[in-house]
Amino acid sequence: MPHNRIRSRHQPFEIAIMATAPVCGVLLIILDVRPQSVEMAMPGPIQVGWESGLIVAGVAGLLGVVWPGRLSTGLGIELASVLMLGTITGMYAVALMVIAGPQGVAATSFVFAVAVGSGWRAVQITLDLRRLTRAGQVGQLAGMAVGGTFSPGGGT
């Protein structure tokens, strides 16, 4: 049986960003402040969704990383979270770029890097989930070859 390598769910940069995102979202809501680029580039309801998205993406991401149950469930939660975080940070990067222009190149670059990193992690998780699926299928076929009977529920 081929060796399946699942990438670690303990990515230090990802965890740091996932832990920071909800803190930022909560502070933005409690203090009732927003970056000028967000206020100018996003309508009010989108701003609220952006702030709330920071909270949800961060909490869900951390939950997915420490998920005590099935690996595939934890990876699925983490996948949804990094996709959401990538979208939210991408929105912020665009707002920064449009409003700040060349003066915001440093901030825009760092925020855009978070969006790209989120997308990169989403691809890794997707590949890992495919490997898990393949490993499960190979395990079922191996059970049949030994003399077990195939059952869609996984039993023999």
Coordinates of N, CA and C in Angstrom, one line a residue:
M1 N 0.9 -1.2 0.0 CA 0.0 0.0 0.0 C 0.9 1.2 0.0
P2 N 0.6 2.2 -0.8 CA 1.5 3.4 -0.9 C 1.4 4.2 0.4
H3 N 2.4 4.9 0.7 CA 2.5 5.8 1.9 C 1.8 7.1 1.6
N4 N 0.8 7.5 2.4 CA 0.1 8.8 2.3 C 0.7 9.8 3.3
R5 N 1.1 10.9 2.8 CA 1.6 11.9 3.7 C 0.6 13.1 3.8
I6 N 0.0 13.3 5.0 CA -0.9 14.4 5.2 C -0.1 15.5 5.8
R7 N -0.2 16.7 5.2 CA 0.5 17.8 5.7 C 0.0 18.2 7.1
S8 N 0.9 18.6 8.0 CA 0.6 18.9 9.4 C -0.5 20.0 9.4
R9 N -1.4 19.8 10.4 CA -2.5 20.8 10.6 C -2.0 21.8 11.6
H10 N -0.7 21.7 12.0 CA -0.1 22.7 12.9 C 0.9 23.6 12.2
Q11 N 0.3 24.4 11.3 CA 1.1 25.4 10.6 C 1.2 26.7 11.4
P12 N 2.4 27.0 11.9 CA 2.5 28.2 12.8 C 2.0 29.5 12.3
F13 N 2.3 29.8 11.0 CA 1.8 31.1 10.5 C 0.3 31.1 10.3
E14 N -0.2 30.0 9.9 CA -1.7 29.9 9.8 C -2.4 30.0 11.2
I15 N -1.8 29.3 12.2 CA -2.4 29.4 13.5 C -2.3 30.8 14.1
A16 N -1.2 31.5 13.8 CA -1.0 32.9 14.3 C -2.0 33.8 13.6
I17 N -2.3 33.6 12.4 CA -3.2 34.5 11.7 C -4.7 34.1 12.1
M18 N -4.9 32.8 12.3 CA -6.3 32.4 12.7 C -6.5 32.9 14.1
A19 N -5.5 33.0 15.0 CA -5.7 33.5 16.3 C -5.9 35.0 16.3
T20 N -5.3 35.7 15.4 CA -5.3 37.2 15.4 C -6.6 37.7 14.7
A21 N -7.1 36.9 13.7 CA -8.3 37.4 13.0 C -9.5 37.7 13.9
P22 N -9.9 36.7 14.8 CA -11.1 37.1 15.6 C -10.8 38.2 16.6
V23 N -9.6 38.3 17.1 CA -9.3 39.5 18.0 C -9.5 40.8 17.2
C24 N -9.0 40.8 16.0 CA -9.2 42.0 15.2 C -10.6 42.3 14.9
G25 N -11.4 41.3 14.5 CA -12.8 41.5 14.3 C -13.6 42.0 15.5
V26 N -13.3 41.4 16.6 CA -14.0 41.8 17.9 C -13.6 43.2 18.2
L27 N -12.3 43.6 18.1 CA -11.9 44.9 18.4 C -12.5 46.0 17.5
L28 N -12.6 45.6 16.2 CA -13.2 46.5 15.2 C -14.7 46.8 15.6
I29 N -15.4 45.7 16.0 CA -16.8 45.9 16.4 C -17.0 46.6 17.7
I30 N -16.2 46.2 18.7 CA -16.4 46.8 20.1 C -16.0 48.3 20.0
L31 N -14.8 48.6 19.4 CA -14.4 50.0 19.4 C -15.1 50.8 18.3
D32 N -15.8 50.2 17.5 CA -16.6 50.8 16.4 C -15.7 51.7 15.5
V33 N -14.5 51.1 15.1 CA -13.6 51.7 14.2 C -13.3 50.8 13.0
R34 N -13.0 51.4 11.9 CA -12.6 50.7 10.7 C -11.5 51.4 10.0
P35 N -10.7 50.7 9.3 CA -9.6 51.3 8.5 C -10.3 52.2 7.5
Q36 N -9.7 53.3 7.2 CA -10.3 54.3 6.3 C -10.5 53.7 4.9
S37 N -9.6 52.8 4.5 CA -9.8 52.1 3.2 C -11.1 51.3 3.2
V38 N -11.4 50.6 4.3 CA -12.6 49.8 4.4 C -13.8 50.7 4.3
E39 N -13.8 51.8 5.1 CA -14.9 52.7 5.2 C -15.2 53.3 3.8
M40 N -14.2 53.6 3.1 CA -14.4 54.3 1.8 C -14.7 53.3 0.6
A41 N -14.2 52.1 0.7 CA -14.3 51.1 -0.4 C -15.5 50.2 -0.2
M42 N -16.0 50.0 1.0 CA -17.0 48.9 1.2 C -18.3 49.6 1.8
P43 N -19.4 49.2 1.2 CA -20.7 49.7 1.8 C -20.8 49.1 3.2
G44 N -21.7 49.8 4.0 CA -21.9 49.4 5.4 C -22.1 48.0 5.7
P45 N -23.1 47.3 5.0 CA -23.4 45.9 5.3 C -22.2 45.0 5.0
I46 N -21.4 45.4 4.0 CA -20.2 44.6 3.6 C -19.2 44.8 4.7
Q47 N -19.1 45.9 5.3 CA -18.1 46.2 6.4 C -18.4 45.3 7.6
V48 N -19.7 45.2 7.9 CA -20.1 44.3 9.0 C -19.8 42.9 8.7
G49 N -20.1 42.4 7.5 CA -19.8 41.1 7.0 C -18.3 40.8 7.1
W50 N -17.5 41.8 6.7 CA -16.0 41.7 6.7 C -15.5 41.5 8.2
E51 N -16.0 42.3 9.1 CA -15.6 42.2 10.5 C -16.1 40.9 11.1
S52 N -17.3 40.5 10.8 CA -17.8 39.2 11.3 C -17.1 38.0 10.7
G53 N -16.7 38.2 9.4 CA -16.0 37.1 8.8 C -14.6 36.9 9.4
L54 N -14.0 37.9 9.8 CA -12.7 37.8 10.5 C -12.9 36.9 11.8
I55 N -14.0 37.1 12.5 CA -14.2 36.4 13.7 C -14.5 34.9 13.4
V56 N -15.5 34.7 12.5 CA -15.9 33.3 12.1 C -14.7 32.5 11.5
A57 N -14.0 33.2 10.6 CA -12.9 32.4 9.9 C -11.8 32.1 10.9
G58 N -11.5 33.0 11.8 CA -10.5 32.7 12.8 C -10.9 31.6 13.8
V59 N -12.1 31.7 14.3 CA -12.5 30.7 15.3 C -12.7 29.3 14.6
A60 N -13.3 29.3 13.4 CA -13.5 28.1 12.7 C -12.1 27.4 12.4
G61 N -11.2 28.3 11.9 CA -9.9 27.7 11.6 C -9.2 27.1 12.7
L62 N -9.2 27.7 13.9 CA -8.6 27.1 15.1 C -9.3 25.9 15.5
L63 N -10.7 25.9 15.4 CA -11.5 24.7 15.7 C -11.1 23.5 14.7
G64 N -10.9 23.8 13.5 CA -10.5 22.8 12.5 C -9.1 22.2 12.8
V65 N -8.2 23.1 13.2 CA -6.8 22.6 13.5 C -6.8 21.7 14.8
V66 N -7.6 22.0 15.8 CA -7.6 21.2 17.0 C -8.7 20.1 17.0
W67 N -9.4 19.9 15.9 CA -10.6 19.0 15.9 C -10.2 17.7 16.4
P68 N -10.9 17.2 17.5 CA -10.5 15.9 18.1 C -11.1 14.7 17.4
G69 N -12.0 14.9 16.5 CA -12.6 13.7 15.8 C -11.9 13.3 14.6
R70 N -12.6 12.9 13.6 CA -12.1 12.4 12.3 C -11.2 13.5 11.6
L71 N -10.0 13.1 11.1 CA -9.1 14.0 10.5 C -9.8 14.7 9.3
S72 N -10.6 14.0 8.5 CA -11.2 14.6 7.4 C -12.2 15.7 7.8
T73 N -12.9 15.5 8.9 CA -13.8 16.6 9.4 C -13.0 17.8 9.8
G74 N -11.9 17.6 10.5 CA -11.1 18.8 10.9 C -10.5 19.5 9.7
L75 N -10.0 18.7 8.7 CA -9.5 19.3 7.5 C -10.6 20.0 6.7
G76 N -11.8 19.5 6.7 CA -12.9 20.2 6.0 C -13.2 21.5 6.6
I77 N -13.3 21.5 8.0 CA -13.5 22.8 8.7 C -12.4 23.8 8.4
E78 N -11.2 23.3 8.5 CA -10.0 24.2 8.2 C -10.1 24.7 6.8
L79 N -10.5 23.9 5.8 CA -10.6 24.3 4.4 C -11.6 25.4 4.3
A80 N -12.8 25.3 4.9 CA -13.8 26.3 4.8 C -13.2 27.6 5.4
S81 N -12.5 27.5 6.5 CA -12.0 28.6 7.2 C -10.9 29.4 6.3
V82 N -10.0 28.6 5.8 CA -8.9 29.3 5.0 C -9.5 29.9 3.7
L83 N -10.5 29.3 3.1 CA -11.2 29.9 2.0 C -11.8 31.2 2.3
M84 N -12.5 31.2 3.5 CA -13.2 32.4 4.0 C -12.2 33.5 4.3
L85 N -11.1 33.1 5.0 CA -10.1 34.1 5.3 C -9.4 34.7 4.1
G86 N -9.1 33.8 3.1 CA -8.5 34.3 1.9 C -9.4 35.3 1.2
T87 N -10.7 35.1 1.2 CA -11.7 36.0 0.6 C -11.7 37.3 1.3
I88 N -11.8 37.2 2.6 CA -11.9 38.5 3.5 C -10.6 39.3 3.3
T89 N -9.4 38.6 3.4 CA -8.2 39.4 3.3 C -8.0 39.9 1.9
G90 N -8.5 39.2 0.9 CA -8.4 39.7 -0.5 C -9.3 40.9 -0.6
M91 N -10.4 40.9 0.0 CA -11.3 42.1 0.0 C -10.6 43.3 0.5
Y92 N -9.9 43.1 1.7 CA -9.2 44.2 2.3 C -8.0 44.7 1.5
A93 N -7.3 43.7 0.9 CA -6.1 44.1 0.0 C -6.6 45.0 -1.2
V94 N -7.7 44.6 -1.8 CA -8.3 45.4 -2.9 C -8.7 46.8 -2.3
A95 N -9.3 46.9 -1.2 CA -9.7 48.2 -0.6 C -8.5 49.0 -0.4
L96 N -7.4 48.4 0.2 CA -6.2 49.1 0.5 C -5.6 49.7 -0.8
M97 N -5.5 48.8 -1.8 CA -4.9 49.2 -3.1 C -5.6 50.3 -3.8
V98 N -7.0 50.2 -3.7 CA -7.8 51.3 -4.4 C -7.7 52.6 -3.7
I99 N -7.8 52.6 -2.4 CA -7.8 53.8 -1.6 C -6.4 54.4 -1.4
A100 N -5.5 53.6 -0.9 CA -4.1 54.1 -0.6 C -3.2 54.2 -1.8
G101 N -3.4 53.5 -2.8 CA -2.6 53.5 -4.0 C -1.2 53.1 -3.7
P102 N -0.2 53.8 -4.4 CA 1.2 53.4 -4.2 C 1.7 53.6 -2.7
Q103 N 1.1 54.5 -2.0 CA 1.5 54.7 -0.6 C 1.2 53.5 0.3
G104 N 0.3 52.7 -0.1 CA -0.1 51.5 0.7 C 0.5 50.2 0.2
V105 N 1.6 50.3 -0.6 CA 2.1 49.1 -1.1 C 2.6 48.1 -0.1
A106 N 3.2 48.6 1.0 CA 3.7 47.7 2.0 C 2.5 46.9 2.7
A107 N 1.5 47.7 3.1 CA 0.4 47.1 3.8 C -0.4 46.2 2.8
T108 N -0.6 46.6 1.6 CA -1.3 45.8 0.6 C -0.6 44.5 0.4
S109 N 0.7 44.6 0.3 CA 1.5 43.4 0.0 C 1.4 42.4 1.1
F110 N 1.5 42.8 2.4 CA 1.4 41.9 3.5 C 0.0 41.3 3.6
V111 N -1.1 42.1 3.4 CA -2.4 41.6 3.5 C -2.7 40.6 2.3
F112 N -2.2 41.0 1.1 CA -2.4 40.1 0.0 C -1.6 38.8 0.2
A113 N -0.5 38.8 0.9 CA 0.3 37.6 1.2 C -0.6 36.6 2.0
V114 N -1.3 37.2 2.9 CA -2.2 36.4 3.8 C -3.3 35.7 2.9
A115 N -3.8 36.5 1.9 CA -4.8 35.9 1.0 C -4.2 34.8 0.2
V116 N -3.0 35.0 -0.4 CA -2.4 34.0 -1.2 C -2.0 32.8 -0.3
G117 N -1.5 33.0 0.9 CA -1.2 31.9 1.8 C -2.4 31.1 2.1
S118 N -3.5 31.7 2.3 CA -4.8 31.0 2.5 C -5.2 30.1 1.4
G119 N -5.0 30.7 0.2 CA -5.3 29.9 -1.0 C -4.4 28.7 -1.2
W120 N -3.1 28.9 -0.9 CA -2.1 27.9 -0.9 C -2.5 26.7 0.1
R121 N -2.8 27.1 1.3 CA -3.2 26.1 2.3 C -4.5 25.4 1.9
A122 N -5.4 26.1 1.2 CA -6.6 25.4 0.7 C -6.3 24.4 -0.3
V123 N -5.4 24.6 -1.2 CA -4.9 23.6 -2.1 C -4.3 22.4 -1.4
Q124 N -3.4 22.7 -0.4 CA -2.8 21.6 0.3 C -3.9 20.7 1.0
I125 N -4.9 21.4 1.6 CA -5.9 20.6 2.3 C -6.7 19.8 1.3
T126 N -7.1 20.4 0.2 CA -7.8 19.7 -0.8 C -7.1 18.4 -1.3
L127 N -5.8 18.5 -1.5 CA -5.0 17.4 -1.9 C -4.9 16.3 -0.8
D128 N -4.8 16.8 0.5 CA -4.8 15.9 1.6 C -6.1 15.1 1.7
L129 N -7.2 15.8 1.5 CA -8.5 15.2 1.6 C -8.7 14.1 0.4
R130 N -8.1 14.4 -0.7 CA -8.1 13.4 -1.8 C -7.3 12.2 -1.5
R131 N -6.1 12.4 -0.8 CA -5.3 11.3 -0.4 C -6.0 10.5 0.6
L132 N -6.7 11.1 1.6 CA -7.5 10.3 2.6 C -8.6 9.5 1.9
T133 N -9.2 10.1 0.9 CA -10.3 9.4 0.2 C -9.7 8.1 -0.5
R134 N -8.6 8.4 -1.2 CA -7.9 7.3 -1.9 C -7.4 6.2 -1.0
A135 N -6.9 6.6 0.2 CA -6.4 5.6 1.2 C -7.6 4.8 1.7
G136 N -8.7 5.4 1.9 CA -9.9 4.7 2.3 C -10.4 3.7 1.3
Q137 N -10.3 4.1 0.0 CA -10.8 3.2 -1.1 C -9.8 2.0 -1.2
V138 N -8.5 2.3 -1.1 CA -7.5 1.2 -1.1 C -7.7 0.3 0.0
G139 N -8.0 0.8 1.2 CA -8.3 -0.1 2.4 C -9.5 -0.9 2.2
Q140 N -10.5 -0.4 1.6 CA -11.7 -1.2 1.3 C -11.4 -2.3 0.3
L141 N -10.7 -2.0 -0.7 CA -10.3 -3.0 -1.8 C -9.4 -4.0 -1.2
A142 N -8.5 -3.7 -0.3 CA -7.6 -4.6 0.3 C -8.5 -5.6 1.2
G143 N -9.5 -5.1 1.9 CA -10.3 -5.9 2.7 C -11.1 -6.9 1.8
M144 N -11.5 -6.5 0.6 CA -12.2 -7.4 -0.3 C -11.3 -8.5 -0.8
A145 N -10.0 -8.1 -1.0 CA -9.0 -9.1 -1.6 C -8.7 -10.2 -0.6
V146 N -8.8 -9.8 0.7 CA -8.5 -10.8 1.8 C -9.7 -11.8 2.0
G147 N -10.8 -11.4 1.5 CA -11.9 -12.3 1.6 C -13.2 -11.7 2.2
G148 N -13.0 -10.5 2.6 CA -14.2 -9.8 3.2 C -15.2 -9.4 2.1
T149 N -16.4 -9.1 2.5 CA -17.4 -8.7 1.5 C -17.5 -7.2 1.6
F150 N -17.7 -6.6 0.4 CA -17.8 -5.1 0.4 C -19.2 -4.6 0.8
S151 N -19.2 -3.6 1.7 CA -20.4 -3.0 2.1 C -20.3 -1.5 2.0
P152 N -21.2 -0.8 1.4 CA -21.1 0.7 1.3 C -20.9 1.3 2.7
G153 N -21.4 0.7 3.7 CA -21.3 1.3 5.0 C -19.9 1.1 5.7
G154 N -19.0 0.4 5.0 CA -17.7 0.2 5.5 C -17.5 -1.1 6.2
G155 N -18.5 -1.8 6.5 CA -18.4 -3.1 7.3 C -18.0 -4.2 6.4
T156 N -17.6 -5.3 7.0 CA -17.3 -6.5 6.2 C -18.2 -7.7 6.6

